[in-house]
Amino acid sequence: SGQSFAVFKHFEDDLARTNNVILGGIQTDSAAIEQQLQIVVDHIKAMQINTFKGQYKNIREYNAANTLNPQPYNIVGIMDFPAGFTTKSVDLLQQIVATGKECGVYAIIMCNTDNVATVDAKIKGQIRNIEDTATVYTLKEKGYYLEENGKIDENMIFTIDPPMNVQKIVSLAPVMKQGIKDAGRIVIDYKHIAPPKSKMFKYSSDE
């Protein structure tokens, strides 16, 4: 369902490659989905090993201690799941859901129950494993209900506002583009590079 995410392209600058909202593009075929999920899994492993280095438990701790070089949060958005998914790609998604949040990677999965009914038993088992580690909501007539251990809690209803139309999105695009550019800038305060006061004006240009 590439059209579901196409509106986000309005927030990207066509000439800037560093401010992409949708990294890797919008994928709809099985091979491309699997490839992009593998990239996400590799990113999570790199964060755990090369960024945290056993010193930080999660991205929140890392960013609090590294304000000059914070790591971004990422969202994996999936529509009509599990359409287009293979056994391998469902396994990769399972890894992302289980280990991604500590590294700032979250998955939002819109599941089509009709599609689930048609997949083989192995994929159905993988989907159950994903549900066991995720927060699951079930859509009913009035809204979304929280589901835990296969039971629906009807005491609380969650609703989602209808999406903005394309005209409204286009009108907001300039502001969003500028905000995305500003968020990508790294501003280093002079205090982080200045010498301590005890050493100011004590050096010669000959040194």
Short mmCIF file of C-alpha atoms in Angstrom, two decimals:
data_model
loop_
_atom_site.label_atom_id
_atom_site.label_comp_id
_atom_site.label_asym_id
_atom_site.label_seq_id
_atom_site.Cartn_x
_atom_site.Cartn_y
_atom_site.Cartn_z
CA SER A 1 0.00 0.00 0.00
CA GLY A 2 2.53 2.53 -1.21
CA GLN A 3 -0.12 5.23 -1.59
CA SER A 4 -0.62 5.24 2.20
CA PHE A 5 2.88 6.64 2.72
CA ALA A 6 3.26 8.68 -0.47
CA VAL A 7 1.94 11.87 1.20
CA PHE A 8 5.07 12.00 3.39
CA LYS A 9 7.12 12.69 0.27
CA HIS A 10 5.69 16.22 0.33
CA PHE A 11 7.86 16.86 3.40
CA GLU A 12 11.09 16.02 1.58
CA ASP A 13 13.26 18.42 -0.36
CA ASP A 14 13.80 17.02 -3.85
CA LEU A 15 17.32 18.47 -3.98
CA ALA A 16 18.45 17.40 -0.50
CA ARG A 17 19.50 13.80 0.03
CA THR A 18 20.29 14.18 3.71
CA ASN A 19 16.80 15.12 4.92
CA ASN A 20 14.77 12.17 3.71
CA VAL A 21 11.65 11.39 5.72
CA ILE A 22 11.29 7.92 4.22
CA LEU A 23 14.68 6.22 4.26
CA GLY A 24 15.03 3.57 1.58
CA GLY A 25 11.82 4.59 -0.14
CA ILE A 26 8.38 2.96 -0.11
CA GLN A 27 8.57 -0.78 -0.76
CA THR A 28 5.74 -3.01 -1.96
CA ASP A 29 7.34 -6.15 -3.45
CA SER A 30 8.57 -9.04 -1.33
CA ALA A 31 12.28 -8.82 -2.21
CA ALA A 32 12.49 -5.08 -1.50
CA ILE A 33 10.57 -5.44 1.79
CA GLU A 34 12.98 -8.13 2.95
CA GLN A 35 16.00 -6.04 1.93
CA GLN A 36 14.85 -2.95 3.80
CA LEU A 37 13.97 -4.92 6.94
CA GLN A 38 17.45 -6.45 6.88
CA ILE A 39 18.91 -2.93 6.77
CA VAL A 40 16.87 -2.03 9.86
CA VAL A 41 18.02 -5.17 11.72
CA ASP A 42 21.65 -4.36 10.84
CA HIS A 43 21.13 -0.80 12.11
CA ILE A 44 19.83 -2.11 15.45
CA LYS A 45 22.84 -4.42 15.83
CA ALA A 46 25.23 -1.58 14.96
CA MET A 47 23.60 0.62 17.59
CA GLN A 48 23.93 -2.08 20.24
CA ILE A 49 27.57 -2.87 19.45
CA ASN A 50 29.17 0.26 18.00
CA THR A 51 27.11 3.05 19.56
CA PHE A 52 26.13 1.83 23.02
CA LYS A 53 29.33 -0.24 23.46
CA GLY A 54 27.95 -1.81 26.63
CA GLN A 55 27.92 1.62 28.29
CA TYR A 56 24.29 2.60 27.64
CA LYS A 57 21.12 0.56 28.02
CA ASN A 58 19.08 2.40 25.41
CA ILE A 59 18.90 5.39 23.10
CA ARG A 60 17.49 7.63 25.83
CA GLU A 61 20.54 7.12 28.03
CA TYR A 62 22.87 7.58 25.06
CA ASN A 63 21.26 10.81 23.85
CA ALA A 64 21.18 12.26 27.36
CA ALA A 65 24.93 11.75 27.64
CA ASN A 66 25.78 12.72 24.04
CA THR A 67 23.86 15.92 23.40
CA LEU A 68 26.21 17.01 20.60
CA ASN A 69 25.66 13.83 18.59
CA PRO A 70 22.25 12.37 19.47
CA GLN A 71 20.90 9.38 17.56
CA PRO A 72 17.54 9.76 15.76
CA TYR A 73 14.43 7.72 16.39
CA ASN A 74 13.08 5.68 13.47
CA ILE A 75 9.65 4.26 12.66
CA VAL A 76 8.98 1.25 10.47
CA GLY A 77 5.50 1.73 9.01
CA ILE A 78 3.70 -1.28 7.54
CA MET A 79 0.27 -1.39 5.91
CA ASP A 80 -1.83 -4.45 4.97
CA PHE A 81 0.46 -6.82 6.88
CA PRO A 82 1.33 -9.60 6.06
CA ALA A 83 0.75 -8.92 2.34
CA GLY A 84 4.08 -9.10 0.49
CA PHE A 85 5.87 -10.70 3.46
CA THR A 86 7.87 -13.92 3.25
CA THR A 87 8.87 -16.18 6.12
CA LYS A 88 12.26 -14.45 6.19
CA SER A 89 10.82 -10.93 6.23
CA VAL A 90 8.37 -11.80 9.03
CA ASP A 91 11.32 -13.17 11.00
CA LEU A 92 13.20 -9.89 10.46
CA LEU A 93 10.16 -7.91 11.58
CA GLN A 94 9.94 -10.08 14.67
CA GLN A 95 13.55 -9.15 15.53
CA ILE A 96 12.79 -5.45 15.02
CA VAL A 97 9.74 -5.53 17.31
CA ALA A 98 11.63 -7.48 19.99
CA THR A 99 14.89 -5.47 20.08
CA GLY A 100 14.28 -2.21 18.25
CA LYS A 101 12.79 0.05 20.89
CA GLU A 102 15.98 0.20 23.00
CA CYS A 103 17.70 1.53 19.86
CA GLY A 104 14.94 4.00 18.99
CA VAL A 105 13.35 1.84 16.30
CA TYR A 106 9.58 1.34 16.56
CA ALA A 107 7.22 -0.52 14.24
CA ILE A 108 3.65 0.52 13.51
CA ILE A 109 1.89 -2.41 11.85
CA MET A 110 -1.59 -2.24 10.36
CA CYS A 111 -2.61 -5.87 10.09
CA ASN A 112 -5.17 -7.17 7.62
CA THR A 113 -6.86 -10.13 9.32
CA ASP A 114 -8.15 -11.41 5.99
CA ASN A 115 -4.55 -11.72 4.79
CA VAL A 116 -3.49 -13.45 7.99
CA ALA A 117 -6.07 -16.15 7.41
CA THR A 118 -4.47 -17.09 4.08
CA VAL A 119 -0.81 -17.47 5.16
CA ASP A 120 0.78 -20.77 6.10
CA ALA A 121 1.03 -22.11 9.65
CA LYS A 122 4.67 -21.10 10.12
CA ILE A 123 4.00 -17.44 9.35
CA LYS A 124 0.92 -17.50 11.59
CA GLY A 125 3.17 -18.70 14.42
CA GLN A 126 5.64 -15.88 13.72
CA ILE A 127 2.82 -13.36 13.78
CA ARG A 128 1.69 -14.65 17.19
CA ASN A 129 5.25 -14.16 18.44
CA ILE A 130 5.18 -10.56 17.21
CA GLU A 131 1.86 -9.98 18.99
CA ASP A 132 3.32 -11.35 22.22
CA THR A 133 6.04 -8.64 22.24
CA ALA A 134 3.93 -5.78 20.86
CA THR A 135 1.11 -3.56 22.07
CA VAL A 136 -1.92 -4.78 20.11
CA TYR A 137 -5.09 -2.83 19.35
CA THR A 138 -8.19 -4.30 17.73
CA LEU A 139 -10.45 -2.17 15.53
CA LYS A 140 -14.16 -2.48 16.29
CA GLU A 141 -17.13 -0.33 15.40
CA LYS A 142 -16.46 2.51 17.87
CA GLY A 143 -12.67 2.61 17.73
CA TYR A 144 -9.52 0.75 18.74
CA TYR A 145 -9.47 -1.48 21.81
CA LEU A 146 -6.38 -2.67 23.68
CA GLU A 147 -5.88 -6.41 23.36
CA GLU A 148 -3.84 -8.41 25.88
CA ASN A 149 -3.40 -12.18 25.91
CA GLY A 150 -6.07 -12.52 23.26
CA LYS A 151 -8.65 -10.64 25.34
CA ILE A 152 -10.07 -7.24 24.41
CA ASP A 153 -10.44 -4.58 27.10
CA GLU A 154 -13.67 -2.79 26.23
CA ASN A 155 -13.36 -0.32 29.12
CA MET A 156 -11.10 1.99 27.11
CA ILE A 157 -11.54 3.09 23.51
CA PHE A 158 -8.81 4.74 21.41
CA THR A 159 -9.70 6.80 18.36
CA ILE A 160 -7.51 8.15 15.55
CA ASP A 161 -8.24 11.48 13.90
CA PRO A 162 -8.94 11.24 10.16
CA PRO A 163 -5.91 12.03 7.99
CA MET A 164 -5.46 15.50 6.52
CA ASN A 165 -6.32 15.92 2.87
CA VAL A 166 -3.56 16.43 0.32
CA GLN A 167 -4.22 20.17 0.00
CA LYS A 168 -3.68 20.69 3.73
CA ILE A 169 -0.52 18.58 3.66
CA VAL A 170 0.89 20.59 0.75
CA SER A 171 0.17 23.85 2.60
CA LEU A 172 2.13 22.58 5.63
CA ALA A 173 5.02 21.21 3.57
CA PRO A 174 7.28 24.34 3.66
CA VAL A 175 7.12 24.51 7.45
CA MET A 176 7.75 20.78 7.80
CA LYS A 177 10.69 20.87 5.39
CA GLN A 178 12.34 23.69 7.34
CA GLY A 179 11.74 21.92 10.64
CA ILE A 180 13.31 18.72 9.31
CA LYS A 181 16.36 20.65 8.09
CA ASP A 182 16.75 22.42 11.44
CA ALA A 183 16.43 19.12 13.32
CA GLY A 184 19.30 17.71 11.28
CA ARG A 185 21.70 20.51 12.19
CA ILE A 186 24.34 20.05 14.87
CA VAL A 187 25.05 23.27 16.77
CA ILE A 188 28.18 23.19 18.94
CA ASP A 189 28.25 25.83 21.64
CA TYR A 190 31.52 27.71 22.07
CA LYS A 191 31.83 26.47 25.65
CA HIS A 192 32.40 22.95 24.32
CA ILE A 193 35.48 23.92 22.31
CA ALA A 194 36.89 26.87 24.24
CA PRO A 195 39.95 26.33 26.46
CA PRO A 196 39.45 26.59 30.22
CA LYS A 197 39.70 30.09 31.65
CA SER A 198 42.98 29.21 33.36
CA LYS A 199 44.61 28.74 29.96
CA MET A 200 43.07 31.64 28.07
CA PHE A 201 45.51 34.18 26.59
CA LYS A 202 48.51 32.20 27.81
CA TYR A 203 49.71 30.89 24.46
CA SER A 204 51.90 32.52 21.88
CA SER A 205 51.24 32.29 18.16
CA ASP A 206 54.80 31.00 17.87
CA GLU A 207 53.87 27.82 19.71
#
